[in-house]
CSV table of C-alpha atoms and ligand atoms in Angstrom, one decimal:
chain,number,residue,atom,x,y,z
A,1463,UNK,CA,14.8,-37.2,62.6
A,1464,UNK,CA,15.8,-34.7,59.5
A,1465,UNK,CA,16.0,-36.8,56.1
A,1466,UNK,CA,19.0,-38.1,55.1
A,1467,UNK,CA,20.8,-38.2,51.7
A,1468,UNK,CA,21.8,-41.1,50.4
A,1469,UNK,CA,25.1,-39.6,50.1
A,1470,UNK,CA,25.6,-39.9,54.1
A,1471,UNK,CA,23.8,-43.0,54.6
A,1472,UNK,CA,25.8,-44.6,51.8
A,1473,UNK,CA,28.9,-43.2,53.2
A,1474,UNK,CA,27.8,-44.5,56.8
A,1475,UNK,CA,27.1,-48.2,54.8
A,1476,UNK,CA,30.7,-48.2,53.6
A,1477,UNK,CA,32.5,-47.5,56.4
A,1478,UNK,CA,30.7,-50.2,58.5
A,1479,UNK,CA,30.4,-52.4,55.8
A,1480,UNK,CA,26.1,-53.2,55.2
A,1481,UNK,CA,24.0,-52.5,52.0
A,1482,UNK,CA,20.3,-50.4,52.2
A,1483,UNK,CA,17.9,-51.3,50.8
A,1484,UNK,CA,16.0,-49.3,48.8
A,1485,UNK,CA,11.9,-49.8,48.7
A,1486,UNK,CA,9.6,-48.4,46.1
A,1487,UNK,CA,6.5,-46.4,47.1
A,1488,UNK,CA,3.0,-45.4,46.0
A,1489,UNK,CA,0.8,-45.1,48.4
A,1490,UNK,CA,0.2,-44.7,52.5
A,1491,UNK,CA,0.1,-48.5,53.3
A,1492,UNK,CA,4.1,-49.3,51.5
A,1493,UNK,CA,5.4,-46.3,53.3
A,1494,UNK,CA,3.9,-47.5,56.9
A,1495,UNK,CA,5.6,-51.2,56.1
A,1496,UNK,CA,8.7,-50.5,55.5
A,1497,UNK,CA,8.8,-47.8,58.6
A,1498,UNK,CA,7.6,-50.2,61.2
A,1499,UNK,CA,10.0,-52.5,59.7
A,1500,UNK,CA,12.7,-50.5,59.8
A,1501,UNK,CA,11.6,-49.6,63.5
A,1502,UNK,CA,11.4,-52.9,64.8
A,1503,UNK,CA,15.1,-53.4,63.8
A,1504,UNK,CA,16.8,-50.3,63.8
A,1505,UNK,CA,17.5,-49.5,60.0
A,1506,UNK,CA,18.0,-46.2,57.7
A,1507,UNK,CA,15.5,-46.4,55.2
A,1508,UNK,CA,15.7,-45.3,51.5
A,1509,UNK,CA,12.7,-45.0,50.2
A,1510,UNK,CA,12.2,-44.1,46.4
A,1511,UNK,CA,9.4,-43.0,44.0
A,1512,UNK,CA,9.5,-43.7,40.3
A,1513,UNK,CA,7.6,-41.1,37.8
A,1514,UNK,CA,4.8,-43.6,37.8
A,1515,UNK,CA,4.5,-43.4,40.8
A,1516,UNK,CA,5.0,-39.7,41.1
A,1517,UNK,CA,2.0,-39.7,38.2
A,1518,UNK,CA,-0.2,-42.1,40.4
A,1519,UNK,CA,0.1,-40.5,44.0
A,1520,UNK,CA,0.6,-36.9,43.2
A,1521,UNK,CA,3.9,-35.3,44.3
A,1522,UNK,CA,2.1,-33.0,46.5
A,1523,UNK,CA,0.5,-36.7,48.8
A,1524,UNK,CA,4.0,-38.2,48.5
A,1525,UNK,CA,5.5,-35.2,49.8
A,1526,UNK,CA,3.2,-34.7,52.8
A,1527,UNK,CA,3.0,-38.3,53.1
A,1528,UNK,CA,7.0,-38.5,53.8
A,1529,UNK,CA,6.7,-35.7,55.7
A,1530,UNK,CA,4.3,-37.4,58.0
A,1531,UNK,CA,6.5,-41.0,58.2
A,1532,UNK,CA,9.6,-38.6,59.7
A,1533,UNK,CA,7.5,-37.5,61.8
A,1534,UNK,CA,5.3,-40.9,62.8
A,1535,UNK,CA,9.6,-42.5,62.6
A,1536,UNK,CA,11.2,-39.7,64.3
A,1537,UNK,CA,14.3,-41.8,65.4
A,1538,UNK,CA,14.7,-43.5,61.7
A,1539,UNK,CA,16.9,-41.6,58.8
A,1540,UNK,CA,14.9,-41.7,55.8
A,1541,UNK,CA,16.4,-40.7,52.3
A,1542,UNK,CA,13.6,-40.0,49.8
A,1543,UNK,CA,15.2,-40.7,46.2
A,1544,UNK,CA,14.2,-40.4,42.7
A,1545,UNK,CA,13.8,-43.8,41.2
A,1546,UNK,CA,15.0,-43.5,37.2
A,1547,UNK,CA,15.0,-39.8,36.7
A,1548,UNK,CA,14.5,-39.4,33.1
A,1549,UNK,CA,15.6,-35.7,33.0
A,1550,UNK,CA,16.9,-33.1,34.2
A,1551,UNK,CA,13.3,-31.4,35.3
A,1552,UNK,CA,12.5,-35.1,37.0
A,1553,UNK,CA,15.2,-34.6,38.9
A,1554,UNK,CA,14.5,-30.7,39.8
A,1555,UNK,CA,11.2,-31.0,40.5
A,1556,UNK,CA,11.9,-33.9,42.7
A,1557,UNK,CA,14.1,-31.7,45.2
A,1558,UNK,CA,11.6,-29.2,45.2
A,1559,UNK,CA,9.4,-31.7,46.8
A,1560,UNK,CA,11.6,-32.3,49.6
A,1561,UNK,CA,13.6,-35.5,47.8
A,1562,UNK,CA,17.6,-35.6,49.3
A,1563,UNK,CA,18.6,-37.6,46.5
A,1564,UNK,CA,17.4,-38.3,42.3
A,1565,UNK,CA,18.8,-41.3,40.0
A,1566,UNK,CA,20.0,-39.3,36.8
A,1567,UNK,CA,19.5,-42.4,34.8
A,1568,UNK,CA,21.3,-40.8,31.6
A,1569,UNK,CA,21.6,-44.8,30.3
A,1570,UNK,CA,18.3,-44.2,28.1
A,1571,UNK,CA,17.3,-40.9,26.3
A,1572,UNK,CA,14.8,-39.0,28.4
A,1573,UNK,CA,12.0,-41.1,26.2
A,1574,UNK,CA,13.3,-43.8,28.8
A,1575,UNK,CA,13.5,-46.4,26.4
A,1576,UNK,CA,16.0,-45.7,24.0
A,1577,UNK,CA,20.1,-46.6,24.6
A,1578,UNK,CA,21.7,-43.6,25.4
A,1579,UNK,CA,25.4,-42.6,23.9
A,1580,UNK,CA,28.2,-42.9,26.4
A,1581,UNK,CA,28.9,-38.7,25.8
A,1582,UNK,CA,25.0,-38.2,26.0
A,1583,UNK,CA,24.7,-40.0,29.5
A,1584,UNK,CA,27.9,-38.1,30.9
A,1585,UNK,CA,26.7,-34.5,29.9
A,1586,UNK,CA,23.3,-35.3,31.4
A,1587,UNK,CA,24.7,-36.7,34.4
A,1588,UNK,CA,27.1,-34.5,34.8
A,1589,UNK,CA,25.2,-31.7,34.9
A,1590,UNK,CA,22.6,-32.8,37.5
A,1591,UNK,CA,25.2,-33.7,39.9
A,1592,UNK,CA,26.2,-29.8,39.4
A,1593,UNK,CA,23.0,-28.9,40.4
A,1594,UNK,CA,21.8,-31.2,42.8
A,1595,UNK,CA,25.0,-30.1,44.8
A,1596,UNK,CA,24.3,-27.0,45.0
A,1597,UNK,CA,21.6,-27.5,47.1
A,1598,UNK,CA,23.5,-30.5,48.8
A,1599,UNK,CA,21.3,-33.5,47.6
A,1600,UNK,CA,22.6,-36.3,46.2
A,1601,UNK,CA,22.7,-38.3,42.8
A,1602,UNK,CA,22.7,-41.3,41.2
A,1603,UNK,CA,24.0,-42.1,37.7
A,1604,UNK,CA,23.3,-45.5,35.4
A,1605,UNK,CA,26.3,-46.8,33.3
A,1606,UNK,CA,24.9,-49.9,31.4
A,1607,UNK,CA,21.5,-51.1,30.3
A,1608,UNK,CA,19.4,-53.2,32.5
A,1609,UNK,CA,18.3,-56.6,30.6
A,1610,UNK,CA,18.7,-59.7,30.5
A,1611,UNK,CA,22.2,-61.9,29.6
A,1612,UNK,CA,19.9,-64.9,28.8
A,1613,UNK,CA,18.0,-63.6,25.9
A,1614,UNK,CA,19.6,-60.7,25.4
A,1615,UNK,CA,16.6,-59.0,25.8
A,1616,UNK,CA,16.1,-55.5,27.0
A,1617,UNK,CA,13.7,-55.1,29.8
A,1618,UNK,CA,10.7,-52.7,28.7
A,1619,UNK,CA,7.8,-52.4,31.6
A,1620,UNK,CA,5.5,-50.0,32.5
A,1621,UNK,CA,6.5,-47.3,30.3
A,1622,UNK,CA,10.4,-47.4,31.7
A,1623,UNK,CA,13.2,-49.7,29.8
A,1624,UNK,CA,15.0,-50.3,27.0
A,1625,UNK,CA,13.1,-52.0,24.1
A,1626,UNK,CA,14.4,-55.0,22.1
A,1627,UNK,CA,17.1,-56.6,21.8
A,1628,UNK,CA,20.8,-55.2,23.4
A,1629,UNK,CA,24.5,-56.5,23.0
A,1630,UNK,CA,26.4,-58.3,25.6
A,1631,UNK,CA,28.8,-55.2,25.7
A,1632,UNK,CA,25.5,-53.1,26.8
A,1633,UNK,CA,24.2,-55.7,28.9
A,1634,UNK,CA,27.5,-55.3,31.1
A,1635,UNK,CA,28.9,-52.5,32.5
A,1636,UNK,CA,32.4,-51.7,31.5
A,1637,UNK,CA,34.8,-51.5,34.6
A,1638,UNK,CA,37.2,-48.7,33.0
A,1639,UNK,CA,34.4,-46.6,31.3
A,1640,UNK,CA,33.0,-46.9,35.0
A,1641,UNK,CA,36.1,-45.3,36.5
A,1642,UNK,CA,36.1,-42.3,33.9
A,1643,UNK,CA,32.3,-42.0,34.3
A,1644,UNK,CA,32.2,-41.4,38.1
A,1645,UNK,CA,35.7,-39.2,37.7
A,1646,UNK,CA,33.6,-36.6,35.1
A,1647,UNK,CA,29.9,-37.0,36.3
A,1648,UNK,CA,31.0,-36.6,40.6
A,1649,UNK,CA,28.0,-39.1,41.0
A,1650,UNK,CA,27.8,-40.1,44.7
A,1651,UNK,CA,26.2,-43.4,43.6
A,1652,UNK,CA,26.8,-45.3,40.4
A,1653,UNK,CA,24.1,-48.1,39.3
A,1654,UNK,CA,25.7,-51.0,37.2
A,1655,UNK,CA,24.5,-53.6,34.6
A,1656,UNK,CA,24.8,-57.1,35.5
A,1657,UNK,CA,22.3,-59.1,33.9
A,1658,UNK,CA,19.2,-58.2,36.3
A,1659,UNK,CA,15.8,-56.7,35.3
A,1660,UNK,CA,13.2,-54.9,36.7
A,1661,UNK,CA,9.7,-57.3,37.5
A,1662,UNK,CA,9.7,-61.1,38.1
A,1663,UNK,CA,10.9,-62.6,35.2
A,1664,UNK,CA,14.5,-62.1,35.2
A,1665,UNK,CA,16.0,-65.6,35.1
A,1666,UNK,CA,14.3,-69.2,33.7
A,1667,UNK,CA,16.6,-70.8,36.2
A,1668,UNK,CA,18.7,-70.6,39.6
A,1669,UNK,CA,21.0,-67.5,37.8
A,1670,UNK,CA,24.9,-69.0,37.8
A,1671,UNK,CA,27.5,-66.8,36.8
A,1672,UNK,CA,26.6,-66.6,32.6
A,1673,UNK,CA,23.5,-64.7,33.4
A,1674,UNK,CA,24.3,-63.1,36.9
A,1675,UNK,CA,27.7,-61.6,36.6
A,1676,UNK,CA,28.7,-60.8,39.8
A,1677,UNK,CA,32.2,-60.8,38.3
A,1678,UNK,CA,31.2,-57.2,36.7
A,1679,UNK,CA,31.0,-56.2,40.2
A,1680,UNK,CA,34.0,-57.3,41.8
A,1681,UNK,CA,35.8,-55.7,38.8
A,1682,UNK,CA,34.2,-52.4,39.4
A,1683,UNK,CA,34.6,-52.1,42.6
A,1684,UNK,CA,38.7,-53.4,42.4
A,1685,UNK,CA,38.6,-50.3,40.3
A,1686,UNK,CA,36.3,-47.6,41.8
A,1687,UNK,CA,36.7,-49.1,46.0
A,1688,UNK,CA,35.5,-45.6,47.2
A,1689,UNK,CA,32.2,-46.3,44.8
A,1690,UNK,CA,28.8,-46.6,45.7
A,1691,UNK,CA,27.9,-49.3,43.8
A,1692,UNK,CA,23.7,-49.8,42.9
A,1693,UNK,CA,22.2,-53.3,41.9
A,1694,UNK,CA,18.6,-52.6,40.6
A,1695,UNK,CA,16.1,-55.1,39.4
A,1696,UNK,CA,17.0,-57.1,43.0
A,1697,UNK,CA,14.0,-58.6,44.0
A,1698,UNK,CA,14.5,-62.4,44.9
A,1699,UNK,CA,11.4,-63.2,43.6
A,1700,UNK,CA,10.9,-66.2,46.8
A,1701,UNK,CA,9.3,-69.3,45.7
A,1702,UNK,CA,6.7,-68.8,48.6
A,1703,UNK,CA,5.6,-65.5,47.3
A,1704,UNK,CA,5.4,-67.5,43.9
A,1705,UNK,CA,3.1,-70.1,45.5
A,1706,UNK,CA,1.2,-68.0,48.1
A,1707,UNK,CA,0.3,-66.1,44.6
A,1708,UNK,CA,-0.8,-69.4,42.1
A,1709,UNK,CA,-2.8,-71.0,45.3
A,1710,UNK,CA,-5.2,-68.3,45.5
A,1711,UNK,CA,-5.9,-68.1,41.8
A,1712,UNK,CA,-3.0,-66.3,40.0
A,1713,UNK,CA,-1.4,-67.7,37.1
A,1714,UNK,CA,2.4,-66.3,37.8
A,1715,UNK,CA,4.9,-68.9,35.7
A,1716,UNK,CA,7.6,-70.1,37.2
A,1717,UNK,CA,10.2,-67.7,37.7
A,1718,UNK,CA,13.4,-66.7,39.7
A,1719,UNK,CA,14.8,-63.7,40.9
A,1720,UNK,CA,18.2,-62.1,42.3
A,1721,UNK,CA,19.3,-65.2,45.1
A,1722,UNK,CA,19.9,-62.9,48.4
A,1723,UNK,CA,23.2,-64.9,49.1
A,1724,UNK,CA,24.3,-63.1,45.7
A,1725,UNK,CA,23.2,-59.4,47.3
A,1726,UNK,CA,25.0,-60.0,50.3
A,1727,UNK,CA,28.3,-61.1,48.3
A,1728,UNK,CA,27.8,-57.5,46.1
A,1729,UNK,CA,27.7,-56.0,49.4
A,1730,UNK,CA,31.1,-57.2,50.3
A,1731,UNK,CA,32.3,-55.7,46.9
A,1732,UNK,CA,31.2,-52.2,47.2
A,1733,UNK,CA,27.3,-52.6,46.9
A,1734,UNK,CA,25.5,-50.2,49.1
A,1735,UNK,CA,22.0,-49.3,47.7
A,1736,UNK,CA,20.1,-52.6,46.2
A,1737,UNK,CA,16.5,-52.0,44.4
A,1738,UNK,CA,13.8,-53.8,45.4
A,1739,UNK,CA,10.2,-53.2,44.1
A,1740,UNK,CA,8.4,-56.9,42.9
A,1741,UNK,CA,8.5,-58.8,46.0
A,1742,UNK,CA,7.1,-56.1,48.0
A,1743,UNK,CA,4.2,-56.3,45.3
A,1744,UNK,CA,4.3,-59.8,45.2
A,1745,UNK,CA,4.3,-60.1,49.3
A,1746,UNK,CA,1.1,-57.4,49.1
A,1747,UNK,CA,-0.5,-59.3,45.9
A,1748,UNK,CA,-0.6,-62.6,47.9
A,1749,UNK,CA,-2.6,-61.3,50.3
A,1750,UNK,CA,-4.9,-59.8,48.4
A,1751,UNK,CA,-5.6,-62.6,46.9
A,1752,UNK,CA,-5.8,-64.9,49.7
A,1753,UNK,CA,-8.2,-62.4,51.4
A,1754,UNK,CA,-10.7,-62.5,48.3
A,1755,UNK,CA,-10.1,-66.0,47.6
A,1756,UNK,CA,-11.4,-67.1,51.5
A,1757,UNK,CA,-13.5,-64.9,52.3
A,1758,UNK,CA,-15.4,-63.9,49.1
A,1759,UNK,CA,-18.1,-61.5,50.7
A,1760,UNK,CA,-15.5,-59.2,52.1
A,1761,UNK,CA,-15.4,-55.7,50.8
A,1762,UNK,CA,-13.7,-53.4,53.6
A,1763,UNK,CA,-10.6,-52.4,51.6
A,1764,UNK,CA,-8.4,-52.7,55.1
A,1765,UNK,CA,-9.4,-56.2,55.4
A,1766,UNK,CA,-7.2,-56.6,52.1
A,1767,UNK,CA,-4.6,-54.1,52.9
A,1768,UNK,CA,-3.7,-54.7,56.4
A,1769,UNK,CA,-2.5,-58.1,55.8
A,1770,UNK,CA,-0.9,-57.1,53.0
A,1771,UNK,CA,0.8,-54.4,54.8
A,1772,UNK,CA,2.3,-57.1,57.6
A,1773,UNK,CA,3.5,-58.7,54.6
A,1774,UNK,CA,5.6,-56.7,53.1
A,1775,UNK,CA,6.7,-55.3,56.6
A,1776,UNK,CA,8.1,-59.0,57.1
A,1777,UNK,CA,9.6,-58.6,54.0
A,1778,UNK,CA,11.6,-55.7,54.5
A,1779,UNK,CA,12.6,-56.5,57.5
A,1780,UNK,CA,14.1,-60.1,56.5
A,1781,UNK,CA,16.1,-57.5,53.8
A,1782,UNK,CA,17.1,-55.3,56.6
A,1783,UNK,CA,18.5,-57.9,58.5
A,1784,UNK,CA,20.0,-59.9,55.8
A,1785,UNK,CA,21.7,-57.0,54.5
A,1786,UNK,CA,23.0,-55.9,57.7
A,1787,UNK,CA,21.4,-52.2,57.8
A,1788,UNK,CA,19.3,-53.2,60.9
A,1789,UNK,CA,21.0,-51.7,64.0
A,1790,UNK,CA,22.3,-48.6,62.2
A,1791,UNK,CA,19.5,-46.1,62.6
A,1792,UNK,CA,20.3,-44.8,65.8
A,1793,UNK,CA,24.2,-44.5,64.7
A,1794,UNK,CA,23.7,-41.9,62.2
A,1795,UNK,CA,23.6,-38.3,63.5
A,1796,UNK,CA,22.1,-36.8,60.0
A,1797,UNK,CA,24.3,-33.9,58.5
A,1798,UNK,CA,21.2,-31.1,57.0
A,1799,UNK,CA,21.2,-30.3,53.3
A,1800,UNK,CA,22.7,-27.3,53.4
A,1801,UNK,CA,25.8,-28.8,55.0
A,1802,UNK,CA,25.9,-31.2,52.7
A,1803,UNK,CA,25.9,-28.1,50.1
A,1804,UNK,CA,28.8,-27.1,51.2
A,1805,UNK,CA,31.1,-29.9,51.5
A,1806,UNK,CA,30.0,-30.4,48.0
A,1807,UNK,CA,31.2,-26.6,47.1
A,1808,UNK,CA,34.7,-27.5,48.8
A,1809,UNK,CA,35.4,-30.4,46.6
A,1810,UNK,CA,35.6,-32.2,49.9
A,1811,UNK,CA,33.1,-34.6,48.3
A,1812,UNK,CA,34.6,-35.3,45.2
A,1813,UNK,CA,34.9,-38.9,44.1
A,1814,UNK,CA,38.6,-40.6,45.3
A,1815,UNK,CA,39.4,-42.9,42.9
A,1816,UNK,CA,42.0,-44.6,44.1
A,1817,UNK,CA,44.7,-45.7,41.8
A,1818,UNK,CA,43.5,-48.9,40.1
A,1819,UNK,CA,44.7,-52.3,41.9
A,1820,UNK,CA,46.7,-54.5,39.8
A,1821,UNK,CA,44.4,-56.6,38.9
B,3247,LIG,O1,15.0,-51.8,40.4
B,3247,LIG,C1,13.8,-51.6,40.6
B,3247,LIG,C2,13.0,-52.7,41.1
B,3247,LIG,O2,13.6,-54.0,40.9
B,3247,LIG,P1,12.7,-55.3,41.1
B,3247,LIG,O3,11.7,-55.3,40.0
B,3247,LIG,O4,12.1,-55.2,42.4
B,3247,LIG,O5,13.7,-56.4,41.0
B,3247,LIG,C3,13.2,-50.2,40.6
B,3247,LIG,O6,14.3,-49.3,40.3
B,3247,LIG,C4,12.2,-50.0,39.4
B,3247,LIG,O7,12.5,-48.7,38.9
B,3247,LIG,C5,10.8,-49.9,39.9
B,3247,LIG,O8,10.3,-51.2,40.2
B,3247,LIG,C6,9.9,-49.4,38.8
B,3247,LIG,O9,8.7,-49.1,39.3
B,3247,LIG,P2,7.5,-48.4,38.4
B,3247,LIG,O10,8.2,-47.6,37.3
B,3247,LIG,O11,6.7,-49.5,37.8
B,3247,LIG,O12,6.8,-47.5,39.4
């Protein structure tokens, strides 16, 4: 099976109504999980490399290694994507290594930590969309800063995210700035704010409405219904995962994450691509430890890793189901780039925003 851009397999999520998941990679044993999940139930796959992880495999191995899961998966669409693209040459360089789709995430300055203007992000965004067309993959833009509505804190990790403290105003994206944002940028895809985070500590509680606002959604999407709509930060963070963790020796506090009931009601409002990183590493992590904690002479790395594969292939699987993308792979008939390029060059993919609903 050819890749897919996540401008078809978004489009093919809308009409029949199911989110996708979207996995992060680094190495061999995440790819193989999330394939054989997807295979034992049917699903499209979007699988997506951050620059750190671009940095830590090589873009040369990911290449070749996505190369070889199409061809291991030949009956499963898989749409490679640029997690947080930074700029411009992120982006470029990621199509030349055989990505169908990059995240322009013009929210931050390319330094990937500093709040962006609103006139700096659409110019940026804007501009890669131009040129990702051209060659008919697809883009993601970022309206809004990812951090937290409970502290107000931003949500700086590994080198990517805001730093400090951010307002409620950039905590939450703004519905009508959305509508002119996908009008001048022609994303295909549009991440929003909502109060989630990247990593396991997003919430000190069961997240209610004041620090998960769904509501943002439903408003966006009232507004922009022909939308793509992204939720990052979305792992769940499952209390299992917590405890498999603490009872072979790791010291994670408690914590909670993105409730999937709450995923599966964005999906009903225009959600379609939800990122999920942490409880693949936690699901892996677990494992790990268990396998050093009980049997403490072992020291064959596959002893640690196959488990920890099965792991995360149960978790993505459980996503796959729960967001209803299991049973779509073998509907999708994938349209090549160069197709895409052209319906692009027609305008016949421009954004329909639909007049607004009265609210
Ligand atoms: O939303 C994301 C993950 O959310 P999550 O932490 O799983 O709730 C991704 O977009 C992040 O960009 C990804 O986890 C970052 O990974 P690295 O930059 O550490 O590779």
């Amino acid at each position: 099976m050819a890749r897919i851009t996540l401008r078809q397999l978004l489009d093919h999520a809308a009409e029949r109504g199911y989110g996708v998941p979207a996995f992060n990679i680094n190495n061999m044993e995440q790819g193989l999980a999330i394939m054989e999940a997807a295979k034992a139930c049917d699903a499209p796959v979007i699988i997506q490399a951050s620059r750190g992880a671009r940095i830590y495999a090589n873009d040369i191995m990911l290449a070749k290694m996505i190369d070889a899961l199409a061809e291991i998966y030949p009956d499963i669409p898989v749409c490679m994507h640029q997690d947080h693209g930074n700029d411009e040459a992120t982006c470029m360089t990621a199509i030349r290594h055989g990505f169908t789709s990059v995240m322009m995430d013009g929210s931050l300055l390319a330094d990937a930590k500093t709040p962006a203007s609103y006139e700096y992000n659409l110019e940026i965004t804007e501009r890669v969309a131009r040129m990702a067309h051209w060659v008919g993959a697809s883009v993601e833009g970022e309206l809004g800063v990812l951090g937290s509505l409970e502290t107000g804190e931003s949500e700086a990790e590994d080198g990517h995210g805001a730093e400090g403290k951010l307002s409620h105003d950039q905590l939450l994206t703004d519905p009508d700035q959305a509508v002119d944002f996908v009008t001048r940028t022609k994303v295909d895809a549009l991440a929003i704010a909502c109060g989630t985070s990247h990593g396991a500590y997003k919430f000190t509680r069961k997240p209610t409405g004041d620090i998960l606002a769904m509501r943002v959604i439903e408003e966006i999407h009232a507004k922009l219904p022909n939308t793509h709509l992204v939720m990052h930060g979305s792992s769940s963070v499952p209390q299992e995962l917590q405890d498999v963790i603490n009872r072979y020796g790791g010291e994670m506090p408690q914590t909670f994450g993105v409730p999937v009931e709450e995923i599966v009601r964005g999906i009903k409002h225009g959600v379609r691509k939800v990122n999920i990183d942490t409880d693949c590493r936690m699901a892996m992590a677990g494992q790990f430890r268990k396998v050093a904690m009980e049997r403490p002479g072992e020291f064959d790395p596959r002893k640690f890793l196959k488990p920890a594969m099965d792991a995360m292939r149960d978790l993505c699987r459980a996503r796959f189901e729960a967001f209803g993308t299991a049973g779509n792979a073998s509907k999708i008939k994938v349209i090549p780039m160069d197709e895409m390029a052209k319906r692009y060059s027609t305008g016949q993919l421009d954004p329909q925003i639909a007049t607004a609903k009265a609210a």
